[in-house]
mmCIF file of the C-alpha atoms, coordinates in Angstrom:
data_MODEL
# 
_entry.id   MODEL 
# 
loop_
_atom_site.group_PDB 
_atom_site.id 
_atom_site.type_symbol 
_atom_site.label_atom_id 
_atom_site.label_alt_id 
_atom_site.label_comp_id 
_atom_site.label_asym_id 
_atom_site.label_entity_id 
_atom_site.label_seq_id 
_atom_site.pdbx_PDB_ins_code 
_atom_site.Cartn_x 
_atom_site.Cartn_y 
_atom_site.Cartn_z 
_atom_site.occupancy 
_atom_site.B_iso_or_equiv 
_atom_site.pdbx_formal_charge 
_atom_site.auth_seq_id 
_atom_site.auth_comp_id 
_atom_site.auth_asym_id 
_atom_site.auth_atom_id 
_atom_site.pdbx_PDB_model_num 
ATOM 1   C CA . MET A 1 1   ? 190.591 -74.940 91.557  1.00 0.00 ? 1   MET A CA 1 
ATOM 2   C CA . TRP A 1 2   ? 188.782 -72.264 93.620  1.00 0.00 ? 2   TRP A CA 1 
ATOM 3   C CA . LYS A 1 3   ? 192.019 -70.365 94.106  1.00 0.00 ? 3   LYS A CA 1 
ATOM 4   C CA . GLN A 1 4   ? 192.588 -70.309 90.366  1.00 0.00 ? 4   GLN A CA 1 
ATOM 5   C CA . ARG A 1 5   ? 189.024 -69.122 89.635  1.00 0.00 ? 5   ARG A CA 1 
ATOM 6   C CA . LEU A 1 6   ? 188.739 -66.497 92.354  1.00 0.00 ? 6   LEU A CA 1 
ATOM 7   C CA . GLY A 1 7   ? 192.372 -65.565 92.837  1.00 0.00 ? 7   GLY A CA 1 
ATOM 8   C CA . LEU A 1 8   ? 191.892 -66.094 96.584  1.00 0.00 ? 8   LEU A CA 1 
ATOM 9   C CA . ARG A 1 9   ? 192.669 -68.812 99.068  1.00 0.00 ? 9   ARG A CA 1 
ATOM 10  C CA . LEU A 1 10  ? 189.462 -70.082 100.700 1.00 0.00 ? 10  LEU A CA 1 
ATOM 11  C CA . LEU A 1 11  ? 190.946 -72.725 103.026 1.00 0.00 ? 11  LEU A CA 1 
ATOM 12  C CA . ASN A 1 12  ? 193.773 -72.982 105.512 1.00 0.00 ? 12  ASN A CA 1 
ATOM 13  C CA . ARG A 1 13  ? 195.051 -76.524 105.334 1.00 0.00 ? 13  ARG A CA 1 
ATOM 14  C CA . ASN A 1 14  ? 197.777 -78.426 107.083 1.00 0.00 ? 14  ASN A CA 1 
ATOM 15  C CA . SER A 1 15  ? 198.365 -82.047 108.010 1.00 0.00 ? 15  SER A CA 1 
ATOM 16  C CA . ARG A 1 16  ? 196.216 -81.815 111.136 1.00 0.00 ? 16  ARG A CA 1 
ATOM 17  C CA . SER A 1 17  ? 193.426 -79.253 110.481 1.00 0.00 ? 17  SER A CA 1 
ATOM 18  C CA . LEU A 1 18  ? 191.293 -77.529 107.885 1.00 0.00 ? 18  LEU A CA 1 
ATOM 19  C CA . SER A 1 19  ? 189.757 -74.094 108.394 1.00 0.00 ? 19  SER A CA 1 
ATOM 20  C CA . LEU A 1 20  ? 188.176 -71.301 106.375 1.00 0.00 ? 20  LEU A CA 1 
ATOM 21  C CA . THR A 1 21  ? 189.993 -68.140 105.534 1.00 0.00 ? 21  THR A CA 1 
ATOM 22  C CA . GLU A 1 22  ? 188.065 -64.843 105.843 1.00 0.00 ? 22  GLU A CA 1 
ATOM 23  C CA . PRO A 1 23  ? 187.228 -64.822 102.087 1.00 0.00 ? 23  PRO A CA 1 
ATOM 24  C CA . GLY A 1 24  ? 186.328 -68.508 102.412 1.00 0.00 ? 24  GLY A CA 1 
ATOM 25  C CA . ARG A 1 25  ? 183.950 -67.804 105.286 1.00 0.00 ? 25  ARG A CA 1 
ATOM 26  C CA . LEU A 1 26  ? 182.268 -65.007 103.293 1.00 0.00 ? 26  LEU A CA 1 
ATOM 27  C CA . TYR A 1 27  ? 182.005 -67.259 100.226 1.00 0.00 ? 27  TYR A CA 1 
ATOM 28  C CA . PHE A 1 28  ? 180.483 -70.054 102.326 1.00 0.00 ? 28  PHE A CA 1 
ATOM 29  C CA . GLU A 1 29  ? 177.874 -67.763 103.921 1.00 0.00 ? 29  GLU A CA 1 
ATOM 30  C CA . ARG A 1 30  ? 176.837 -66.350 100.548 1.00 0.00 ? 30  ARG A CA 1 
ATOM 31  C CA . CYS A 1 31  ? 176.517 -69.808 98.982  1.00 0.00 ? 31  CYS A CA 1 
ATOM 32  C CA . LYS A 1 32  ? 174.506 -71.003 101.959 1.00 0.00 ? 32  LYS A CA 1 
ATOM 33  C CA . SER A 1 33  ? 172.128 -68.049 101.623 1.00 0.00 ? 33  SER A CA 1 
ATOM 34  C CA . ILE A 1 34  ? 171.722 -68.669 97.880  1.00 0.00 ? 34  ILE A CA 1 
ATOM 35  C CA . LEU A 1 35  ? 170.876 -72.332 98.455  1.00 0.00 ? 35  LEU A CA 1 
ATOM 36  C CA . GLU A 1 36  ? 168.316 -71.433 101.148 1.00 0.00 ? 36  GLU A CA 1 
ATOM 37  C CA . ASP A 1 37  ? 166.651 -68.914 98.784  1.00 0.00 ? 37  ASP A CA 1 
ATOM 38  C CA . LEU A 1 38  ? 166.592 -71.540 96.040  1.00 0.00 ? 38  LEU A CA 1 
ATOM 39  C CA . GLN A 1 39  ? 164.936 -74.059 98.352  1.00 0.00 ? 39  GLN A CA 1 
ATOM 40  C CA . ALA A 1 40  ? 162.341 -71.504 99.486  1.00 0.00 ? 40  ALA A CA 1 
ATOM 41  C CA . THR A 1 41  ? 161.587 -70.621 95.837  1.00 0.00 ? 41  THR A CA 1 
ATOM 42  C CA . GLU A 1 42  ? 161.118 -74.282 94.904  1.00 0.00 ? 42  GLU A CA 1 
ATOM 43  C CA . LEU A 1 43  ? 158.744 -74.771 97.842  1.00 0.00 ? 43  LEU A CA 1 
ATOM 44  C CA . GLU A 1 44  ? 156.742 -71.687 96.817  1.00 0.00 ? 44  GLU A CA 1 
ATOM 45  C CA . LEU A 1 45  ? 156.513 -72.828 93.208  1.00 0.00 ? 45  LEU A CA 1 
ATOM 46  C CA . GLY A 1 46  ? 155.419 -76.270 94.364  1.00 0.00 ? 46  GLY A CA 1 
ATOM 47  C CA . SER A 1 47  ? 152.591 -74.764 96.416  1.00 0.00 ? 47  SER A CA 1 
ATOM 48  C CA . LEU A 1 48  ? 151.466 -72.730 93.405  1.00 0.00 ? 48  LEU A CA 1 
ATOM 49  C CA . GLY A 1 49  ? 150.965 -75.952 91.495  1.00 0.00 ? 49  GLY A CA 1 
ATOM 50  C CA . ARG A 1 50  ? 148.745 -77.365 94.233  1.00 0.00 ? 50  ARG A CA 1 
ATOM 51  C CA . VAL A 1 51  ? 146.746 -74.258 95.174  1.00 0.00 ? 51  VAL A CA 1 
ATOM 52  C CA . PRO A 1 52  ? 146.017 -71.665 92.438  1.00 0.00 ? 52  PRO A CA 1 
ATOM 53  C CA . ARG A 1 53  ? 146.833 -68.122 93.482  1.00 0.00 ? 53  ARG A CA 1 
ATOM 54  C CA . GLY A 1 54  ? 147.689 -64.809 91.917  1.00 0.00 ? 54  GLY A CA 1 
ATOM 55  C CA . THR A 1 55  ? 145.645 -62.692 89.481  1.00 0.00 ? 55  THR A CA 1 
ATOM 56  C CA . LEU A 1 56  ? 143.307 -64.093 86.799  1.00 0.00 ? 56  LEU A CA 1 
ATOM 57  C CA . ARG A 1 57  ? 142.632 -61.480 84.080  1.00 0.00 ? 57  ARG A CA 1 
ATOM 58  C CA . ILE A 1 58  ? 139.440 -62.069 82.091  1.00 0.00 ? 58  ILE A CA 1 
ATOM 59  C CA . SER A 1 59  ? 137.935 -60.125 79.178  1.00 0.00 ? 59  SER A CA 1 
ATOM 60  C CA . VAL A 1 60  ? 134.115 -60.281 79.248  1.00 0.00 ? 60  VAL A CA 1 
ATOM 61  C CA . PRO A 1 61  ? 131.488 -58.810 76.858  1.00 0.00 ? 61  PRO A CA 1 
ATOM 62  C CA . GLY A 1 62  ? 129.222 -56.158 78.339  1.00 0.00 ? 62  GLY A CA 1 
ATOM 63  C CA . SER A 1 63  ? 126.156 -58.309 77.755  1.00 0.00 ? 63  SER A CA 1 
ATOM 64  C CA . ALA A 1 64  ? 127.560 -60.954 80.129  1.00 0.00 ? 64  ALA A CA 1 
ATOM 65  C CA . SER A 1 65  ? 127.570 -58.716 83.200  1.00 0.00 ? 65  SER A CA 1 
ATOM 66  C CA . GLY A 1 66  ? 124.352 -60.168 84.650  1.00 0.00 ? 66  GLY A CA 1 
ATOM 67  C CA . GLN A 1 67  ? 123.557 -62.204 87.729  1.00 0.00 ? 67  GLN A CA 1 
ATOM 68  C CA . TRP A 1 68  ? 124.647 -65.491 86.151  1.00 0.00 ? 68  TRP A CA 1 
ATOM 69  C CA . LEU A 1 69  ? 128.247 -64.222 85.882  1.00 0.00 ? 69  LEU A CA 1 
ATOM 70  C CA . ALA A 1 70  ? 128.208 -63.054 89.504  1.00 0.00 ? 70  ALA A CA 1 
ATOM 71  C CA . GLU A 1 71  ? 127.010 -66.501 90.608  1.00 0.00 ? 71  GLU A CA 1 
ATOM 72  C CA . LEU A 1 72  ? 129.720 -68.155 88.493  1.00 0.00 ? 72  LEU A CA 1 
ATOM 73  C CA . LEU A 1 73  ? 132.391 -65.954 90.042  1.00 0.00 ? 73  LEU A CA 1 
ATOM 74  C CA . ALA A 1 74  ? 131.058 -66.635 93.539  1.00 0.00 ? 74  ALA A CA 1 
ATOM 75  C CA . GLU A 1 75  ? 131.444 -70.381 92.956  1.00 0.00 ? 75  GLU A CA 1 
ATOM 76  C CA . TYR A 1 76  ? 134.949 -69.863 91.563  1.00 0.00 ? 76  TYR A CA 1 
ATOM 77  C CA . ARG A 1 77  ? 135.931 -67.817 94.618  1.00 0.00 ? 77  ARG A CA 1 
ATOM 78  C CA . ARG A 1 78  ? 134.707 -70.549 96.926  1.00 0.00 ? 78  ARG A CA 1 
ATOM 79  C CA . ARG A 1 79  ? 136.942 -73.042 95.137  1.00 0.00 ? 79  ARG A CA 1 
ATOM 80  C CA . TYR A 1 80  ? 140.002 -70.803 94.718  1.00 0.00 ? 80  TYR A CA 1 
ATOM 81  C CA . PRO A 1 81  ? 140.034 -68.134 97.446  1.00 0.00 ? 81  PRO A CA 1 
ATOM 82  C CA . GLU A 1 82  ? 143.681 -67.247 96.780  1.00 0.00 ? 82  GLU A CA 1 
ATOM 83  C CA . VAL A 1 83  ? 142.953 -65.977 93.259  1.00 0.00 ? 83  VAL A CA 1 
ATOM 84  C CA . LEU A 1 84  ? 142.181 -62.324 92.499  1.00 0.00 ? 84  LEU A CA 1 
ATOM 85  C CA . VAL A 1 85  ? 139.791 -62.114 89.515  1.00 0.00 ? 85  VAL A CA 1 
ATOM 86  C CA . ASP A 1 86  ? 140.347 -58.997 87.384  1.00 0.00 ? 86  ASP A CA 1 
ATOM 87  C CA . LEU A 1 87  ? 137.433 -58.436 84.935  1.00 0.00 ? 87  LEU A CA 1 
ATOM 88  C CA . SER A 1 88  ? 137.441 -56.110 81.933  1.00 0.00 ? 88  SER A CA 1 
ATOM 89  C CA . PHE A 1 89  ? 134.161 -55.574 80.036  1.00 0.00 ? 89  PHE A CA 1 
ATOM 90  C CA . GLU A 1 90  ? 134.635 -54.952 76.318  1.00 0.00 ? 90  GLU A CA 1 
ATOM 91  C CA . ASP A 1 91  ? 132.791 -55.996 73.180  1.00 0.00 ? 91  ASP A CA 1 
ATOM 92  C CA . ARG A 1 92  ? 135.681 -56.854 70.884  1.00 0.00 ? 92  ARG A CA 1 
ATOM 93  C CA . PHE A 1 93  ? 138.102 -59.675 70.238  1.00 0.00 ? 93  PHE A CA 1 
ATOM 94  C CA . VAL A 1 94  ? 141.187 -59.147 72.352  1.00 0.00 ? 94  VAL A CA 1 
ATOM 95  C CA . ASN A 1 95  ? 144.693 -60.456 71.835  1.00 0.00 ? 95  ASN A CA 1 
ATOM 96  C CA . LEU A 1 96  ? 145.109 -62.605 74.922  1.00 0.00 ? 96  LEU A CA 1 
ATOM 97  C CA . VAL A 1 97  ? 148.904 -62.715 74.772  1.00 0.00 ? 97  VAL A CA 1 
ATOM 98  C CA . ASP A 1 98  ? 149.685 -59.125 73.756  1.00 0.00 ? 98  ASP A CA 1 
ATOM 99  C CA . GLU A 1 99  ? 147.104 -57.596 76.125  1.00 0.00 ? 99  GLU A CA 1 
ATOM 100 C CA . GLY A 1 100 ? 147.934 -59.821 79.086  1.00 0.00 ? 100 GLY A CA 1 
ATOM 101 C CA . TYR A 1 101 ? 144.639 -61.697 79.453  1.00 0.00 ? 101 TYR A CA 1 
ATOM 102 C CA . ASP A 1 102 ? 144.437 -65.248 80.762  1.00 0.00 ? 102 ASP A CA 1 
ATOM 103 C CA . LEU A 1 103 ? 141.091 -65.970 79.100  1.00 0.00 ? 103 LEU A CA 1 
ATOM 104 C CA . ALA A 1 104 ? 138.153 -64.271 77.392  1.00 0.00 ? 104 ALA A CA 1 
ATOM 105 C CA . LEU A 1 105 ? 134.425 -65.006 77.477  1.00 0.00 ? 105 LEU A CA 1 
ATOM 106 C CA . ARG A 1 106 ? 132.740 -64.481 74.114  1.00 0.00 ? 106 ARG A CA 1 
ATOM 107 C CA . ILE A 1 107 ? 129.345 -65.166 72.548  1.00 0.00 ? 107 ILE A CA 1 
ATOM 108 C CA . THR A 1 108 ? 129.637 -67.011 69.245  1.00 0.00 ? 108 THR A CA 1 
ATOM 109 C CA . SER A 1 109 ? 127.806 -69.649 67.234  1.00 0.00 ? 109 SER A CA 1 
ATOM 110 C CA . SER A 1 110 ? 130.994 -70.876 65.551  1.00 0.00 ? 110 SER A CA 1 
ATOM 111 C CA . PRO A 1 111 ? 133.923 -71.499 67.931  1.00 0.00 ? 111 PRO A CA 1 
ATOM 112 C CA . ASP A 1 112 ? 135.936 -72.849 64.993  1.00 0.00 ? 112 ASP A CA 1 
ATOM 113 C CA . SER A 1 113 ? 136.147 -69.299 63.591  1.00 0.00 ? 113 SER A CA 1 
ATOM 114 C CA . LEU A 1 114 ? 138.271 -68.104 66.508  1.00 0.00 ? 114 LEU A CA 1 
ATOM 115 C CA . PRO A 1 115 ? 141.904 -67.107 65.817  1.00 0.00 ? 115 PRO A CA 1 
ATOM 116 C CA . VAL A 1 116 ? 144.403 -69.937 65.412  1.00 0.00 ? 116 VAL A CA 1 
ATOM 117 C CA . GLY A 1 117 ? 146.029 -70.999 68.663  1.00 0.00 ? 117 GLY A CA 1 
ATOM 118 C CA . LEU A 1 118 ? 143.067 -70.283 70.924  1.00 0.00 ? 118 LEU A CA 1 
ATOM 119 C CA . ILE A 1 119 ? 141.205 -73.071 72.717  1.00 0.00 ? 119 ILE A CA 1 
ATOM 120 C CA . ALA A 1 120 ? 137.425 -72.624 73.086  1.00 0.00 ? 120 ALA A CA 1 
ATOM 121 C CA . ARG A 1 121 ? 135.257 -74.320 75.699  1.00 0.00 ? 121 ARG A CA 1 
ATOM 122 C CA . PRO A 1 122 ? 131.447 -73.951 76.010  1.00 0.00 ? 122 PRO A CA 1 
ATOM 123 C CA . LEU A 1 123 ? 130.405 -72.221 79.220  1.00 0.00 ? 123 LEU A CA 1 
ATOM 124 C CA . ARG A 1 124 ? 126.671 -71.578 78.975  1.00 0.00 ? 124 ARG A CA 1 
ATOM 125 C CA . PRO A 1 125 ? 124.108 -71.638 76.108  1.00 0.00 ? 125 PRO A CA 1 
ATOM 126 C CA . ALA A 1 126 ? 122.812 -68.259 74.953  1.00 0.00 ? 126 ALA A CA 1 
ATOM 127 C CA . VAL A 1 127 ? 120.119 -67.189 72.510  1.00 0.00 ? 127 VAL A CA 1 
ATOM 128 C CA . PHE A 1 128 ? 118.811 -63.921 71.068  1.00 0.00 ? 128 PHE A CA 1 
ATOM 129 C CA . TYR A 1 129 ? 115.108 -63.036 71.183  1.00 0.00 ? 129 TYR A CA 1 
ATOM 130 C CA . LEU A 1 130 ? 113.462 -60.138 69.388  1.00 0.00 ? 130 LEU A CA 1 
ATOM 131 C CA . ALA A 1 131 ? 112.002 -57.799 71.995  1.00 0.00 ? 131 ALA A CA 1 
ATOM 132 C CA . ALA A 1 132 ? 109.860 -54.665 72.004  1.00 0.00 ? 132 ALA A CA 1 
ATOM 133 C CA . SER A 1 133 ? 108.116 -52.642 74.688  1.00 0.00 ? 133 SER A CA 1 
ATOM 134 C CA . HIS A 1 134 ? 104.324 -52.726 75.207  1.00 0.00 ? 134 HIS A CA 1 
ATOM 135 C CA . ASP A 1 135 ? 104.227 -49.065 74.213  1.00 0.00 ? 135 ASP A CA 1 
ATOM 136 C CA . TYR A 1 136 ? 105.977 -49.751 70.905  1.00 0.00 ? 136 TYR A CA 1 
ATOM 137 C CA . VAL A 1 137 ? 103.740 -52.725 70.070  1.00 0.00 ? 137 VAL A CA 1 
ATOM 138 C CA . LYS A 1 138 ? 100.666 -50.651 70.926  1.00 0.00 ? 138 LYS A CA 1 
ATOM 139 C CA . ARG A 1 139 ? 101.805 -47.913 68.503  1.00 0.00 ? 139 ARG A CA 1 
ATOM 140 C CA . ARG A 1 140 ? 103.234 -50.016 65.686  1.00 0.00 ? 140 ARG A CA 1 
ATOM 141 C CA . GLY A 1 141 ? 101.829 -53.498 66.132  1.00 0.00 ? 141 GLY A CA 1 
ATOM 142 C CA . ALA A 1 142 ? 103.778 -56.746 66.454  1.00 0.00 ? 142 ALA A CA 1 
ATOM 143 C CA . PRO A 1 143 ? 105.597 -58.367 63.492  1.00 0.00 ? 143 PRO A CA 1 
ATOM 144 C CA . LYS A 1 144 ? 104.065 -61.664 62.418  1.00 0.00 ? 144 LYS A CA 1 
ATOM 145 C CA . SER A 1 145 ? 106.980 -62.849 60.274  1.00 0.00 ? 145 SER A CA 1 
ATOM 146 C CA . PRO A 1 146 ? 110.645 -61.939 59.677  1.00 0.00 ? 146 PRO A CA 1 
ATOM 147 C CA . GLU A 1 147 ? 109.645 -59.989 56.571  1.00 0.00 ? 147 GLU A CA 1 
ATOM 148 C CA . ASP A 1 148 ? 107.422 -57.723 58.704  1.00 0.00 ? 148 ASP A CA 1 
ATOM 149 C CA . LEU A 1 149 ? 110.541 -56.369 60.410  1.00 0.00 ? 149 LEU A CA 1 
ATOM 150 C CA . ALA A 1 150 ? 111.183 -54.227 57.316  1.00 0.00 ? 150 ALA A CA 1 
ATOM 151 C CA . GLN A 1 151 ? 108.176 -52.099 58.384  1.00 0.00 ? 151 GLN A CA 1 
ATOM 152 C CA . HIS A 1 152 ? 109.439 -51.567 61.914  1.00 0.00 ? 152 HIS A CA 1 
ATOM 153 C CA . ASP A 1 153 ? 112.094 -49.457 63.613  1.00 0.00 ? 153 ASP A CA 1 
ATOM 154 C CA . PHE A 1 154 ? 115.008 -51.731 64.340  1.00 0.00 ? 154 PHE A CA 1 
ATOM 155 C CA . ILE A 1 155 ? 117.737 -51.351 66.978  1.00 0.00 ? 155 ILE A CA 1 
ATOM 156 C CA . ALA A 1 156 ? 120.858 -53.052 65.644  1.00 0.00 ? 156 ALA A CA 1 
ATOM 157 C CA . VAL A 1 157 ? 123.689 -54.592 67.635  1.00 0.00 ? 157 VAL A CA 1 
ATOM 158 C CA . GLY A 1 158 ? 126.826 -54.452 65.520  1.00 0.00 ? 158 GLY A CA 1 
ATOM 159 C CA . ASP A 1 159 ? 126.271 -56.839 62.625  1.00 0.00 ? 159 ASP A CA 1 
ATOM 160 C CA . VAL A 1 160 ? 122.462 -57.028 62.410  1.00 0.00 ? 160 VAL A CA 1 
ATOM 161 C CA . LEU A 1 161 ? 122.111 -60.389 60.711  1.00 0.00 ? 161 LEU A CA 1 
ATOM 162 C CA . SER A 1 162 ? 124.524 -62.235 63.012  1.00 0.00 ? 162 SER A CA 1 
ATOM 163 C CA . CYS A 1 163 ? 122.353 -61.479 66.045  1.00 0.00 ? 163 CYS A CA 1 
ATOM 164 C CA . LEU A 1 164 ? 118.898 -62.267 64.721  1.00 0.00 ? 164 LEU A CA 1 
ATOM 165 C CA . PRO A 1 165 ? 117.138 -65.367 66.068  1.00 0.00 ? 165 PRO A CA 1 
ATOM 166 C CA . ARG A 1 166 ? 115.478 -67.744 63.671  1.00 0.00 ? 166 ARG A CA 1 
ATOM 167 C CA . PRO A 1 167 ? 113.525 -70.995 64.102  1.00 0.00 ? 167 PRO A CA 1 
ATOM 168 C CA . ALA A 1 168 ? 115.623 -74.152 64.139  1.00 0.00 ? 168 ALA A CA 1 
ATOM 169 C CA . GLY A 1 169 ? 116.148 -75.699 60.717  1.00 0.00 ? 169 GLY A CA 1 
ATOM 170 C CA . THR A 1 170 ? 115.524 -72.501 58.723  1.00 0.00 ? 170 THR A CA 1 
ATOM 171 C CA . GLU A 1 171 ? 118.017 -70.697 56.513  1.00 0.00 ? 171 GLU A CA 1 
ATOM 172 C CA . LYS A 1 172 ? 119.278 -67.165 57.014  1.00 0.00 ? 172 LYS A CA 1 
ATOM 173 C CA . ARG A 1 173 ? 117.383 -64.666 54.847  1.00 0.00 ? 173 ARG A CA 1 
ATOM 174 C CA . GLU A 1 174 ? 118.326 -61.161 53.752  1.00 0.00 ? 174 GLU A CA 1 
ATOM 175 C CA . ILE A 1 175 ? 115.748 -58.674 55.066  1.00 0.00 ? 175 ILE A CA 1 
ATOM 176 C CA . PRO A 1 176 ? 115.935 -54.872 54.500  1.00 0.00 ? 176 PRO A CA 1 
ATOM 177 C CA . TYR A 1 177 ? 115.790 -53.774 58.136  1.00 0.00 ? 177 TYR A CA 1 
ATOM 178 C CA . HIS A 1 178 ? 114.957 -50.173 58.916  1.00 0.00 ? 178 HIS A CA 1 
ATOM 179 C CA . VAL A 1 179 ? 117.722 -49.462 61.402  1.00 0.00 ? 179 VAL A CA 1 
ATOM 180 C CA . VAL A 1 180 ? 117.124 -46.328 63.482  1.00 0.00 ? 180 VAL A CA 1 
ATOM 181 C CA . LEU A 1 181 ? 119.726 -46.934 66.204  1.00 0.00 ? 181 LEU A CA 1 
ATOM 182 C CA . ARG A 1 182 ? 122.910 -48.986 66.284  1.00 0.00 ? 182 ARG A CA 1 
ATOM 183 C CA . TYR A 1 183 ? 124.863 -50.138 69.330  1.00 0.00 ? 183 TYR A CA 1 
ATOM 184 C CA . ARG A 1 184 ? 128.387 -51.515 69.323  1.00 0.00 ? 184 ARG A CA 1 
ATOM 185 C CA . SER A 1 185 ? 127.666 -53.321 72.575  1.00 0.00 ? 185 SER A CA 1 
ATOM 186 C CA . MET A 1 186 ? 124.646 -54.884 74.250  1.00 0.00 ? 186 MET A CA 1 
ATOM 187 C CA . GLY A 1 187 ? 124.893 -52.600 77.271  1.00 0.00 ? 187 GLY A CA 1 
ATOM 188 C CA . GLY A 1 188 ? 122.199 -50.064 76.320  1.00 0.00 ? 188 GLY A CA 1 
ATOM 189 C CA . VAL A 1 189 ? 119.982 -52.176 74.076  1.00 0.00 ? 189 VAL A CA 1 
ATOM 190 C CA . ALA A 1 190 ? 117.543 -53.234 76.820  1.00 0.00 ? 190 ALA A CA 1 
ATOM 191 C CA . ASN A 1 191 ? 117.114 -49.615 77.917  1.00 0.00 ? 191 ASN A CA 1 
ATOM 192 C CA . ALA A 1 192 ? 116.472 -48.518 74.327  1.00 0.00 ? 192 ALA A CA 1 
ATOM 193 C CA . VAL A 1 193 ? 113.861 -51.252 73.911  1.00 0.00 ? 193 VAL A CA 1 
ATOM 194 C CA . ALA A 1 194 ? 112.203 -50.337 77.212  1.00 0.00 ? 194 ALA A CA 1 
ATOM 195 C CA . ALA A 1 195 ? 112.034 -46.702 76.065  1.00 0.00 ? 195 ALA A CA 1 
ATOM 196 C CA . GLY A 1 196 ? 109.972 -47.788 73.046  1.00 0.00 ? 196 GLY A CA 1 
ATOM 197 C CA . ILE A 1 197 ? 112.520 -46.809 70.387  1.00 0.00 ? 197 ILE A CA 1 
ATOM 198 C CA . GLY A 1 198 ? 112.128 -49.999 68.408  1.00 0.00 ? 198 GLY A CA 1 
ATOM 199 C CA . ILE A 1 199 ? 112.619 -53.755 68.163  1.00 0.00 ? 199 ILE A CA 1 
ATOM 200 C CA . ALA A 1 200 ? 115.969 -55.321 69.022  1.00 0.00 ? 200 ALA A CA 1 
ATOM 201 C CA . PRO A 1 201 ? 117.609 -58.707 69.501  1.00 0.00 ? 201 PRO A CA 1 
ATOM 202 C CA . VAL A 1 202 ? 118.048 -59.147 73.261  1.00 0.00 ? 202 VAL A CA 1 
ATOM 203 C CA . LEU A 1 203 ? 120.437 -61.699 74.680  1.00 0.00 ? 203 LEU A CA 1 
ATOM 204 C CA . TRP A 1 204 ? 119.210 -64.359 77.110  1.00 0.00 ? 204 TRP A CA 1 
ATOM 205 C CA . PHE A 1 205 ? 121.476 -66.863 78.847  1.00 0.00 ? 205 PHE A CA 1 
ATOM 206 C CA . CYS A 1 206 ? 119.967 -70.314 79.190  1.00 0.00 ? 206 CYS A CA 1 
ATOM 207 C CA . SER A 1 207 ? 120.234 -72.053 82.534  1.00 0.00 ? 207 SER A CA 1 
ATOM 208 C CA . THR A 1 208 ? 120.295 -75.571 81.087  1.00 0.00 ? 208 THR A CA 1 
ATOM 209 C CA . THR A 1 209 ? 120.043 -76.499 77.410  1.00 0.00 ? 209 THR A CA 1 
ATOM 210 C CA . ARG A 1 210 ? 119.829 -74.144 74.467  1.00 0.00 ? 210 ARG A CA 1 
ATOM 211 C CA . ARG A 1 211 ? 116.390 -73.199 73.213  1.00 0.00 ? 211 ARG A CA 1 
ATOM 212 C CA . SER A 1 212 ? 115.707 -72.240 69.626  1.00 0.00 ? 212 SER A CA 1 
ATOM 213 C CA . GLY A 1 213 ? 114.678 -68.631 68.904  1.00 0.00 ? 213 GLY A CA 1 
ATOM 214 C CA . ARG A 1 214 ? 111.166 -67.731 67.890  1.00 0.00 ? 214 ARG A CA 1 
ATOM 215 C CA . TYR A 1 215 ? 109.403 -64.687 66.500  1.00 0.00 ? 215 TYR A CA 1 
# 
């Protein structure tokens, strides 16, 4: 059979002995090496299943770059020291498969609205509060109701209405905000508020249970 497939004789055979020809010896050594590599690969793959290792690519919004994320990553590193965590901060929905991400952290009130095929798990409650500097409040006063915001300078974060806090049990209302500055990410909002430019929704990550927003 082997002679027909390879066109070579691999064995010297007679009635008293059996030995390898030179091509047979080479064929045997190569097959032995291949089997040893296969065994080593199976052992390596088996260890990967028991101990996570490699690179974990995560897409994270800029507003989530605070101390709480660092503490979360520190705990993860203690559990899985063989994993390299590669973080990318960006405030957009990414295509996990096409862009090579393993997971993405996002802030949303409706996980069901995520693209089909993605699995969402809650990580930590978050809430937006309206914030202003003491200097701004001293100059312009503090709003007493949502409608008062129309008389104030407003710093928007992307879609204004989606970020605004409101008391639990109330309905969303259309308010003509006077937007003077718009950010596409949360990165510079706190600095703009501290500089007294206006009022803005500022993100706060809860440590335990979610708290309802208030004005």
